[in-house]
Each structure stands twice: as C-alpha cells, then as structure tokens.
Amino acid sequence: MALNGFLEFFQKGKVGPGLHLRSHNTFRPKKRFTQGTIRYSLHKQAQASLQSGINLRQVVKLPEGENLNDWIAVHVVDFFNRINLIYGTVSEYCNETTCPTMSGGPRYEYLWADGENFKKPTPLPAPKYIEYLMDWTESQINNECVFPVTTDVPFPKTFINLCRKILTRLFRVFVHVYIHHFDRIVSIGAEAHVNTCYKHFYYFVQEFDLVSAKELEPLSEMTTHVCKD
C-alpha cells in the first residue's frame, strides 16, 4: 500500500477487522496545504512519487529546481500527520499506568521542555509528553512566521534548526510505539504500513541530516532490519 493509502487506511478507521480508531485528545485532524500554493504542489508531487513505487531513498531527494525549505516544510507537516495517526491507533493502551514515563526501553527516557510551561526538562508520563509534543508541533506549523504559506514571506533563519527539533521529537514517538506498543500495531494488521512510514521518515532525515545519530540510536537494530533497500 502506498503511503497516501496508508493515511486513508488510518483516517477511515480501517485498522483491522471490526476495529476502529478510538478518539483521544492527542489524535487530531490532518493538517492540509492550501490549494494553489507551492507547498501544495510539492505535496502532490511527493505523493505522486510515493504512489509510483519509486525507491523511498529516491523519493526523499530534493526535486531539481525546488527550494529546500519548502521541501522540508512539506515533509514536516506530512510526518506530523502520519505519526499523529499512528499514535492514535495505540493511544488507548498508552496511559499513565502502562507508560508512566516517556521512554524507549530501560535505556532511554525523554524529558519535556518547551521554554514556556516547562522551562526545565521534566519527566512526564508518555501520553502527556506526546500530547504536549503534538500541541507544540501543531503551534509551530500553524505559525505563518515560522512556516510561511506564501513566497513573499521568507523562511526564518532558524527554520532548519526548528525542523530538526520537531523531527527529533516526532522520532521519539516512533521509539515509544515500536518499543512499547508494537504488539498492538501487529494485532491490528498495520505493521507493514507503520514500517513503510518509518522508512520514509528515516530516509528523509538521513538525506538532509535532520536527526542526529545519537537520537536515532534507540531504533538502530530495527532500522537495520527494516531499511534494507
């Protein structure tokens, strides 16, 4: 199934025989691009490439003549949508009792800080961490000074670094889902789709050096297994 089909698969609640997505405060509507904009065109171009069956390593490459910031912005929004949907499928099993820390196994624990409500890195239960993460990411994406929607508004100089932070934090949701909730993903028949989404994410951040090797370490063994092509 192509990745746009993967999105429809989750959005329609088709997550296995007789199973449907349960509403959760972290699960939110898909963010969309405004029709007629460069960002919309790039989004459609990327989706067409995914549908064509081109190797994912090739799909993530910057199209000739296109602006790198636009290309990264499109993917940040798309990955936000996809990862939010993936977490929505396991959220009813992720609570303060089952997941009292935002962790990826015993070796990795993530602390939340946003410079406003949490000025210092703070330990949180996984669902609360992910709720703050999704709210924070959504606020960045919706800020037109940071993610401009027209070409007459320039990207800020801090744009790439902000995208690194967003993608690094979104990667931590992959870590938590794979290590603590993958049995749920398998039980609803979504393993192949989540793996494809992860491969797409991994190849993209590798192509543009957007997530450090240290941050990628918790899933290194799984990445070696899944990202073979």
XYZ file of N, CA and C in Angstrom:
687
model
N 0.845 -1.199 0.000
C 0.000 0.000 0.000
C 0.877 1.244 0.000
N 0.597 2.193 -0.910
C 1.345 3.445 -0.945
C 1.039 4.258 0.305
N 1.911 5.236 0.611
C 1.757 5.966 1.863
C 0.488 6.811 1.903
N 0.019 7.312 0.746
C -1.234 8.056 0.807
C -2.384 7.111 1.121
N -2.283 5.866 0.650
C -3.265 4.855 1.013
C -3.177 4.516 2.484
N -1.984 4.547 3.001
C -1.745 4.313 4.425
C -2.471 5.360 5.263
N -2.416 6.621 4.831
C -3.117 7.679 5.551
C -4.625 7.432 5.531
N -5.157 7.070 4.358
C -6.586 6.815 4.260
C -6.974 5.629 5.134
N -6.111 4.643 5.164
C -6.306 3.432 5.964
C -6.580 3.799 7.418
N -5.798 4.736 7.967
C -5.981 5.145 9.352
C -7.125 6.143 9.504
N -7.220 7.102 8.567
C -8.224 8.146 8.716
C -9.639 7.586 8.676
N -9.847 6.511 7.924
C -11.164 5.905 7.850
C -11.399 4.914 8.988
N -10.385 4.758 9.837
C -10.549 3.848 10.955
C -10.371 2.391 10.583
N -9.823 2.104 9.398
C -9.675 0.722 8.956
C -8.377 0.136 9.503
N -8.441 -0.250 10.733
C -7.230 -0.739 11.390
C -7.360 -2.199 11.762
N -8.145 -2.916 11.034
C -8.276 -4.345 11.292
C -9.752 -4.716 11.381
N -10.069 -6.026 11.286
C -11.456 -6.477 11.288
C -12.212 -5.996 12.526
N -13.239 -5.196 12.300
C -14.092 -4.761 13.390
C -13.472 -3.753 14.338
N -12.275 -3.245 14.010
C -11.607 -2.306 14.903
C -11.639 -0.911 14.308
N -11.789 0.078 15.157
C -11.818 1.464 14.696
C -11.005 2.321 15.636
N -10.524 3.435 15.126
C -9.760 4.343 15.964
C -10.629 4.881 17.085
N -10.072 4.916 18.239
C -10.778 5.479 19.384
C -10.345 6.929 19.533
N -11.286 7.791 19.836
C -10.928 9.206 19.975
C -9.985 9.391 21.156
N -9.063 10.313 21.000
C -8.052 10.567 22.033
C -7.637 12.015 21.898
N -7.320 12.663 23.017
C -7.022 14.090 22.933
C -5.751 14.391 22.163
N -4.903 13.394 21.924
C -3.700 13.619 21.131
C -3.989 13.444 19.635
N -5.041 12.698 19.319
C -5.382 12.438 17.931
C -6.123 13.646 17.369
N -5.648 14.210 16.287
C -6.227 15.451 15.778
C -6.375 15.413 14.265
N -7.182 16.308 13.698
C -7.398 16.299 12.257
C -6.109 16.544 11.485
N -6.075 15.997 10.297
C -4.920 16.145 9.415
C -4.728 17.610 9.022
N -3.480 18.077 9.076
C -3.152 19.423 8.602
C -3.040 19.389 7.075
N -3.629 20.376 6.422
C -3.658 20.372 4.955
C -2.937 21.590 4.381
N -2.502 21.444 3.133
C -1.851 22.552 2.430
C -2.892 23.313 1.620
N -2.707 24.622 1.505
C -3.641 25.451 0.755
C -3.471 25.216 -0.741
N -4.562 24.877 -1.394
C -4.515 24.597 -2.827
C -4.039 25.818 -3.592
N -3.170 25.588 -4.591
C -2.656 26.673 -5.405
C -1.325 27.226 -4.938
N -0.840 26.750 -3.784
C 0.448 27.216 -3.273
C 1.566 26.285 -3.720
N 2.811 26.778 -3.638
C 3.970 25.944 -3.962
C 4.009 24.724 -3.046
N 3.693 24.945 -1.776
C 3.718 23.855 -0.805
C 2.726 22.752 -1.196
N 1.557 23.150 -1.665
C 0.543 22.184 -2.101
C 1.058 21.393 -3.302
N 1.683 22.098 -4.245
C 2.213 21.433 -5.448
C 3.300 20.425 -5.083
N 4.174 20.815 -4.168
C 5.242 19.902 -3.741
C 4.662 18.701 -3.009
N 3.642 18.938 -2.216
C 2.981 17.840 -1.513
C 2.410 16.845 -2.517
N 1.728 17.352 -3.533
C 1.154 16.478 -4.553
C 2.239 15.750 -5.334
N 3.339 16.437 -5.607
C 4.464 15.818 -6.315
C 5.045 14.680 -5.490
N 5.207 14.919 -4.185
C 5.747 13.884 -3.297
C 4.801 12.692 -3.224
N 3.490 12.957 -3.133
C 2.514 11.866 -3.059
C 2.517 11.039 -4.343
N 2.651 11.719 -5.484
C 2.691 11.010 -6.768
C 3.908 10.097 -6.845
N 5.036 10.567 -6.329
C 6.246 9.749 -6.320
C 6.072 8.518 -5.443
N 5.404 8.697 -4.297
C 5.164 7.566 -3.403
C 4.260 6.541 -4.067
N 3.249 7.006 -4.778
C 2.328 6.106 -5.456
C 3.008 5.341 -6.586
N 4.019 5.945 -7.177
C 4.650 5.344 -8.347
C 5.490 4.124 -8.016
N 5.764 3.908 -6.737
C 6.560 2.753 -6.338
C 8.052 2.988 -6.441
N 8.468 4.246 -6.626
C 9.887 4.566 -6.662
C 10.519 4.247 -5.314
N 11.769 3.797 -5.347
C 12.501 3.512 -4.110
C 12.434 4.715 -3.178
N 12.162 4.462 -1.891
C 11.991 5.555 -0.941
C 13.242 6.409 -0.794
N 14.396 5.836 -1.006
C 15.634 6.639 -0.952
C 15.628 7.706 -2.044
N 15.009 7.393 -3.172
C 14.924 8.356 -4.270
C 13.783 9.349 -4.049
N 12.692 8.875 -3.459
C 11.523 9.724 -3.238
C 11.858 10.940 -2.379
N 12.743 10.766 -1.398
C 13.009 11.855 -0.457
C 13.941 12.925 -1.018
N 14.600 12.667 -2.119
C 15.566 13.629 -2.661
C 14.873 14.907 -3.132
N 15.565 16.031 -2.969
C 15.021 17.327 -3.365
C 14.828 17.369 -4.881
N 13.601 17.623 -5.356
C 13.380 17.730 -6.806
C 14.214 18.861 -7.400
N 14.679 18.654 -8.595
C 15.529 19.647 -9.249
C 14.810 20.993 -9.365
N 15.501 22.046 -8.946
C 14.970 23.392 -9.072
C 14.049 23.834 -7.954
N 13.796 22.941 -6.977
C 12.883 23.304 -5.889
C 13.645 23.837 -4.684
N 12.944 24.588 -3.852
C 13.526 25.198 -2.668
C 13.600 24.182 -1.526
N 14.760 24.067 -0.902
C 14.953 23.078 0.159
C 14.015 23.327 1.338
N 13.848 24.578 1.738
C 12.977 24.863 2.881
C 11.532 24.440 2.613
N 11.057 24.689 1.399
C 9.704 24.268 1.042
C 9.576 22.742 1.122
N 10.569 22.051 0.608
C 10.556 20.592 0.585
C 10.556 20.027 2.011
N 11.358 20.616 2.865
C 11.406 20.165 4.258
C 10.088 20.495 4.966
N 9.536 21.681 4.715
C 8.267 22.069 5.348
C 7.152 21.094 4.994
N 7.074 20.728 3.730
C 6.061 19.770 3.277
C 6.181 18.459 4.053
N 7.395 17.981 4.208
C 7.591 16.689 4.872
C 7.375 16.773 6.377
N 7.743 17.880 6.983
C 7.485 18.031 8.423
C 5.984 17.931 8.690
N 5.181 18.605 7.882
C 3.729 18.547 8.065
C 3.212 17.136 7.799
N 3.680 16.510 6.729
C 3.235 15.153 6.414
C 3.605 14.168 7.522
N 4.817 14.253 8.016
C 5.230 13.332 9.077
C 4.460 13.589 10.369
N 4.170 14.851 10.649
C 3.334 15.173 11.805
C 1.979 14.469 11.662
N 1.376 14.566 10.479
C 0.087 13.917 10.244
C 0.182 12.406 10.436
N 1.181 11.792 9.832
C 1.289 10.330 9.846
C 1.580 9.804 11.253
N 2.506 10.441 11.947
C 2.891 9.962 13.276
C 1.762 10.180 14.266
N 1.040 11.272 14.112
C -0.131 11.507 14.940
C -1.164 10.401 14.729
N -1.376 10.003 13.481
C -2.315 8.935 13.175
C -1.845 7.595 13.738
N -0.562 7.309 13.605
C -0.019 6.062 14.140
C -0.227 5.994 15.647
N 0.106 7.086 16.326
C -0.069 7.073 17.783
C -1.547 6.922 18.156
N -2.423 7.479 17.328
C -3.853 7.345 17.588
C -4.321 5.910 17.652
N -3.638 5.000 16.955
C -4.038 3.595 16.954
C -3.645 2.864 18.237
N -2.705 3.416 18.996
C -2.265 2.740 20.228
C -2.587 3.555 21.473
N -3.159 4.743 21.293
C -3.297 5.673 22.414
C -4.148 5.125 23.551
N -5.141 4.284 23.238
C -5.975 3.764 24.317
C -5.208 2.782 25.201
N -4.071 2.299 24.722
C -3.231 1.387 25.503
C -2.054 2.110 26.153
N -1.949 3.403 25.882
C -0.839 4.202 26.408
C -1.410 5.175 27.425
N -1.241 4.864 28.690
C -1.782 5.725 29.737
C -0.760 5.858 30.860
N -1.101 6.591 31.878
C -0.135 6.876 32.945
C 0.212 5.637 33.753
N -0.638 4.625 33.687
C -0.348 3.375 34.396
C 0.575 2.483 33.580
N 0.246 2.307 32.293
C 1.070 1.434 31.439
C 2.379 2.099 31.037
N 2.348 3.430 30.905
C 3.521 4.158 30.413
C 3.783 5.378 31.302
N 4.270 5.167 32.533
C 4.463 6.280 33.467
C 5.590 7.227 33.078
N 6.437 6.797 32.132
C 7.500 7.669 31.626
C 7.480 7.646 30.103
N 7.999 8.703 29.487
C 8.147 8.737 28.031
C 9.480 8.075 27.729
N 9.418 6.791 27.439
C 10.658 6.032 27.314
C 10.670 5.191 26.049
N 11.866 4.719 25.737
C 12.068 3.766 24.669
C 12.889 2.628 25.234
N 12.272 1.849 26.117
C 13.010 0.797 26.804
C 13.720 1.358 28.032
N 14.435 0.503 28.755
C 15.057 0.923 30.013
C 16.219 1.901 29.847
N 16.802 1.979 28.649
C 17.990 2.810 28.458
C 17.671 4.248 28.062
N 16.440 4.508 27.622
C 16.123 5.827 27.076
C 14.864 6.393 27.720
N 15.001 7.586 28.303
C 13.847 8.322 28.816
C 13.933 9.754 28.293
N 12.803 10.255 27.803
C 12.757 11.597 27.234
C 12.057 12.543 28.198
N 12.656 13.715 28.411
C 12.102 14.739 29.289
C 11.549 15.878 28.438
N 10.456 16.484 28.901
C 9.821 17.534 28.114
C 10.233 18.925 28.582
N 10.538 19.799 27.610
C 10.792 21.214 27.879
C 10.328 21.993 26.653
N 9.632 23.091 26.877
C 9.172 23.902 25.754
C 9.523 25.383 25.901
N 10.235 25.726 26.998
C 10.653 27.106 27.200
C 9.566 28.011 27.726
N 8.349 27.486 27.856
C 7.240 28.298 28.355
C 6.618 27.652 29.596
N 5.811 26.635 29.382
C 5.188 25.948 30.516
C 6.181 25.058 31.262
N 7.150 24.536 30.521
C 8.187 23.685 31.113
C 9.545 24.251 30.704
N 10.086 25.081 31.555
C 11.361 25.732 31.230
C 12.540 24.790 31.440
N 12.380 23.824 32.342
C 13.439 22.841 32.591
C 12.958 21.472 32.126
N 13.864 20.617 31.614
C 13.471 19.262 31.212
C 12.758 18.541 32.353
N 11.548 18.051 32.061
C 10.676 17.494 33.091
C 10.208 16.097 32.699
N 10.314 15.126 33.622
C 9.785 13.791 33.311
C 8.260 13.813 33.302
N 7.657 13.167 32.298
C 6.207 13.113 32.167
C 5.777 11.710 31.750
N 4.551 11.300 32.083
C 4.026 10.054 31.512
C 3.993 10.172 29.988
N 4.161 9.057 29.305
C 4.238 9.084 27.842
C 3.051 9.787 27.181
N 1.795 9.489 27.568
C 0.689 10.162 26.871
C 0.689 11.673 27.070
N 1.116 12.123 28.235
C 1.168 13.559 28.489
C 2.302 14.199 27.682
N 3.443 13.534 27.623
C 4.572 14.020 26.815
C 4.130 14.158 25.354
N 3.483 13.126 24.841
C 3.101 13.132 23.426
C 2.015 14.168 23.171
N 1.124 14.366 24.127
C 0.109 15.417 23.985
C 0.771 16.792 23.878
N 1.722 17.069 24.775
C 2.435 18.350 24.705
C 3.227 18.460 23.401
N 3.842 17.374 22.993
C 4.629 17.370 21.760
C 3.761 17.698 20.556
N 2.603 17.058 20.444
C 1.727 17.302 19.301
C 1.169 18.729 19.330
N 0.807 19.214 20.522
C 0.328 20.593 20.638
C 1.418 21.580 20.221
N 2.626 21.347 20.707
C 3.753 22.234 20.394
C 4.058 22.211 18.894
N 4.101 21.018 18.312
C 4.388 20.902 16.880
C 3.314 21.597 16.060
N 2.070 21.373 16.427
C 0.963 21.996 15.703
C 1.056 23.516 15.768
N 1.446 24.045 16.912
C 1.568 25.507 17.047
C 2.685 26.047 16.162
N 3.767 25.290 15.994
C 4.853 25.715 15.108
C 4.394 25.710 13.655
N 3.721 24.641 13.260
C 3.251 24.501 11.882
C 2.237 25.574 11.526
N 1.405 25.954 12.498
C 0.358 26.947 12.249
C 0.855 28.385 12.327
N 2.081 28.577 12.755
C 2.659 29.917 12.861
C 3.209 30.323 11.495
N 2.531 31.238 10.821
C 2.912 31.596 9.455
C 4.213 32.395 9.392
N 4.696 32.865 10.534
C 6.014 33.499 10.552
C 7.118 32.449 10.522
N 6.788 31.252 10.957
C 7.754 30.150 11.003
C 7.594 29.243 9.789
N 6.348 28.894 9.466
C 6.027 28.088 8.285
C 5.204 28.975 7.344
N 5.854 29.882 6.612
C 5.113 30.818 5.745
C 4.328 30.071 4.672
N 3.162 30.599 4.345
C 2.300 29.935 3.361
C 2.401 30.580 1.984
N 3.061 31.740 1.884
C 3.240 32.406 0.591
C 4.715 32.720 0.378
N 5.103 32.840 -0.887
C 6.513 33.048 -1.222
C 7.012 34.434 -0.862
N 6.099 35.392 -0.616
C 6.547 36.741 -0.284
C 6.976 36.857 1.192
N 6.713 35.804 1.969
C 7.167 35.765 3.365
C 8.338 34.789 3.449
N 9.536 35.273 3.790
C 10.704 34.386 3.807
C 10.687 33.439 5.007
N 11.344 32.312 4.831
C 11.541 31.409 5.965
C 12.500 32.067 6.947
N 12.274 31.898 8.242
C 13.217 32.462 9.216
C 14.565 31.740 9.149
N 15.612 32.403 9.574
C 16.948 31.795 9.548
C 17.035 30.568 10.445
N 16.156 30.511 11.425
C 16.157 29.397 12.373
C 15.315 28.219 11.900
N 14.793 28.280 10.662
C 13.819 27.283 10.202
C 14.365 25.859 10.239
N 15.544 25.642 9.673
C 16.084 24.281 9.605
C 16.327 23.727 11.010
N 16.859 24.548 11.888
C 17.096 24.076 13.256
C 15.785 23.739 13.962
N 14.740 24.533 13.714
C 13.440 24.224 14.294
C 12.918 22.894 13.756
N 13.075 22.678 12.455
C 12.617 21.413 11.860
C 13.401 20.228 12.423
N 14.676 20.430 12.693
C 15.459 19.370 13.344
C 14.849 19.019 14.705
N 14.468 20.040 15.448
C 13.879 19.799 16.777
C 12.534 19.084 16.648
N 11.701 19.536 15.700
C 10.396 18.905 15.503
C 10.556 17.442 15.121
N 11.401 17.172 14.137
C 11.561 15.799 13.648
C 12.219 14.899 14.694
N 13.142 15.460 15.466
C 13.758 14.684 16.547
C 12.706 14.268 17.564
N 11.841 15.193 17.912
C 10.795 14.878 18.889
C 9.762 13.914 18.317
N 9.403 14.073 17.049
C 8.474 13.127 16.426
C 9.081 11.729 16.350
N 10.379 11.666 16.138
C 11.051 10.366 16.107
C 10.862 9.633 17.438
N 10.828 10.362 18.530
C 10.667 9.742 19.846
C 9.321 9.042 19.980
N 8.323 9.504 19.226
C 7.035 8.800 19.218
C 7.203 7.453 18.528
N 7.935 7.418 17.417
C 8.260 6.136 16.787
C 8.937 5.216 17.797
N 9.913 5.732 18.523
C 10.646 4.926 19.502
C 9.674 4.322 20.514
N 8.816 5.152 21.068
C 7.892 4.675 22.100
C 6.915 3.642 21.527
N 6.372 3.913 20.348
C 5.405 2.995 19.738
C 6.061 1.656 19.408
N 7.232 1.698 18.785
C 7.899 0.456 18.407
C 8.287 -0.382 19.629
N 8.791 0.255 20.662
C 9.322 -0.498 21.790
C 8.237 -0.905 22.785
N 7.220 -0.076 22.952
C 6.222 -0.356 23.990
C 4.850 -0.789 23.460
N 4.558 -0.504 22.200
C 3.198 -0.775 21.712
C 3.164 -1.492 20.366
N 4.268 -2.068 19.944
C 4.265 -2.646 18.604
C 3.379 -3.887 18.520
N 3.159 -4.555 19.646
C 2.261 -5.706 19.634
C 0.856 -5.281 19.204
N 0.460 -4.086 19.603
C -0.841 -3.552 19.191
C -0.862 -3.280 17.686
N 0.215 -2.702 17.173
C 0.313 -2.442 15.730
C 0.189 -3.743 14.949
N 0.866 -4.782 15.418
C 0.812 -6.092 14.750
C -0.592 -6.669 14.836
N -1.227 -6.531 16.001
C -2.543 -7.150 16.209
C -3.616 -6.559 15.312
N -3.458 -5.311 14.885
C -4.453 -4.688 14.007
C -4.028 -4.744 12.537
N -2.949 -5.447 12.260
C -2.529 -5.641 10.878
C -1.892 -4.440 10.221
N -1.315 -3.545 11.030
C -0.747 -2.311 10.471
C 0.774 -2.312 10.450
N 1.400 -3.436 10.745
C 2.863 -3.481 10.861
C 3.556 -3.001 9.589
N 3.141 -3.525 8.433
C 3.802 -3.154 7.170
C 3.650 -1.667 6.886
N 2.500 -1.102 7.214
C 2.242 0.297 6.930
C 3.078 1.208 7.838
N 3.183 0.844 9.112
C 3.996 1.627 10.044
C 5.465 1.527 9.655
N 5.907 0.336 9.265
C 7.303 0.168 8.843
C 7.617 1.026 7.614
N 6.682 1.092 6.673
C 6.891 1.913 5.476
C 6.964 3.388 5.835
N 6.100 3.808 6.730
C 6.134 5.208 7.183
C 7.456 5.503 7.880
N 7.912 4.555 8.689
C 9.188 4.752 9.383
C 10.341 4.841 8.380
N 10.350 3.974 7.386
C 11.413 4.004 6.375
C 11.437 5.350 5.657
N 10.259 5.827 5.287
C 10.168 7.117 4.610
C 10.756 8.211 5.496
N 10.368 8.228 6.766
C 10.881 9.213 7.725
C 12.393 9.088 7.863
N 12.870 7.866 8.044
C 14.300 7.643 8.275
C 15.134 8.094 7.070
N 14.713 7.714 5.872
C 15.480 8.104 4.686
C 15.477 9.620 4.505
N 14.358 10.263 4.841
C 14.284 11.709 4.696
C 15.237 12.409 5.663
N 15.189 12.043 6.935
C 16.056 12.744 7.903
C 17.524 12.425 7.663
N 17.809 11.260 7.110
C 19.190 10.927 6.754
C 19.659 11.752 5.559
N 18.790 11.898 4.584
C 19.130 12.631 3.359
C 19.533 14.074 3.669
N 18.850 14.704 4.646
C 19.094 16.118 4.932
C 19.697 16.354 6.313
N 20.181 15.286 6.943
C 20.873 15.382 8.242
C 20.027 16.153 9.253
N 18.810 15.651 9.489
C 17.870 16.375 10.334
C 17.676 15.764 11.725
N 18.143 14.548 11.929
C 18.101 13.913 13.247
C 19.463 13.292 13.499
N 20.037 13.554 14.649
C 21.394 13.090 14.940
C 21.455 11.567 15.100
N 22.643 11.025 14.875
C 22.855 9.588 15.036
C 22.557 9.146 16.460
N 22.874 10.003 17.427
C 22.615 9.663 18.830
C 21.122 9.505 19.089
N 20.308 10.400 18.516
C 18.857 10.305 18.692
C 18.287 9.075 17.997
N 18.895 8.670 16.883
C 18.396 7.515 16.123
C 18.785 6.178 16.760
N 19.679 6.229 17.711
C 20.255 5.019 18.295
C 19.237 4.038 18.882
N 18.172 4.487 19.563
C 17.249 3.522 20.172
C 16.619 2.538 19.190
N 16.499 2.922 17.920
C 15.888 2.036 16.919
C 16.915 1.542 15.904
N 18.190 1.593 16.252
C 19.236 1.245 15.279
C 19.114 -0.203 14.793
N 18.832 -1.118 15.701
C 18.720 -2.527 15.304
C 17.513 -2.742 14.402
N 16.390 -2.143 14.767
C 15.194 -2.258 13.953
C 15.396 -1.588 12.596
N 16.086 -0.453 12.585
C 16.345 0.263 11.335
C 17.164 -0.600 10.377
N 18.164 -1.277 10.894
C 18.985 -2.175 10.074
C 18.127 -3.265 9.448
N 17.160 -3.738 10.197
C 16.280 -4.806 9.708
C 15.287 -4.302 8.676
N 14.719 -3.117 8.915
C 13.635 -2.605 8.063
C 14.161 -1.865 6.841
N 15.221 -1.074 7.006
C 15.719 -0.209 5.935
C 16.837 -0.903 5.159
N 16.458 -1.860 4.359
C 17.448 -2.654 3.624
C 17.632 -2.174 2.193
N 16.579 -1.538 1.624
C 16.677 -1.148 0.211
C 17.257 0.242 0.048
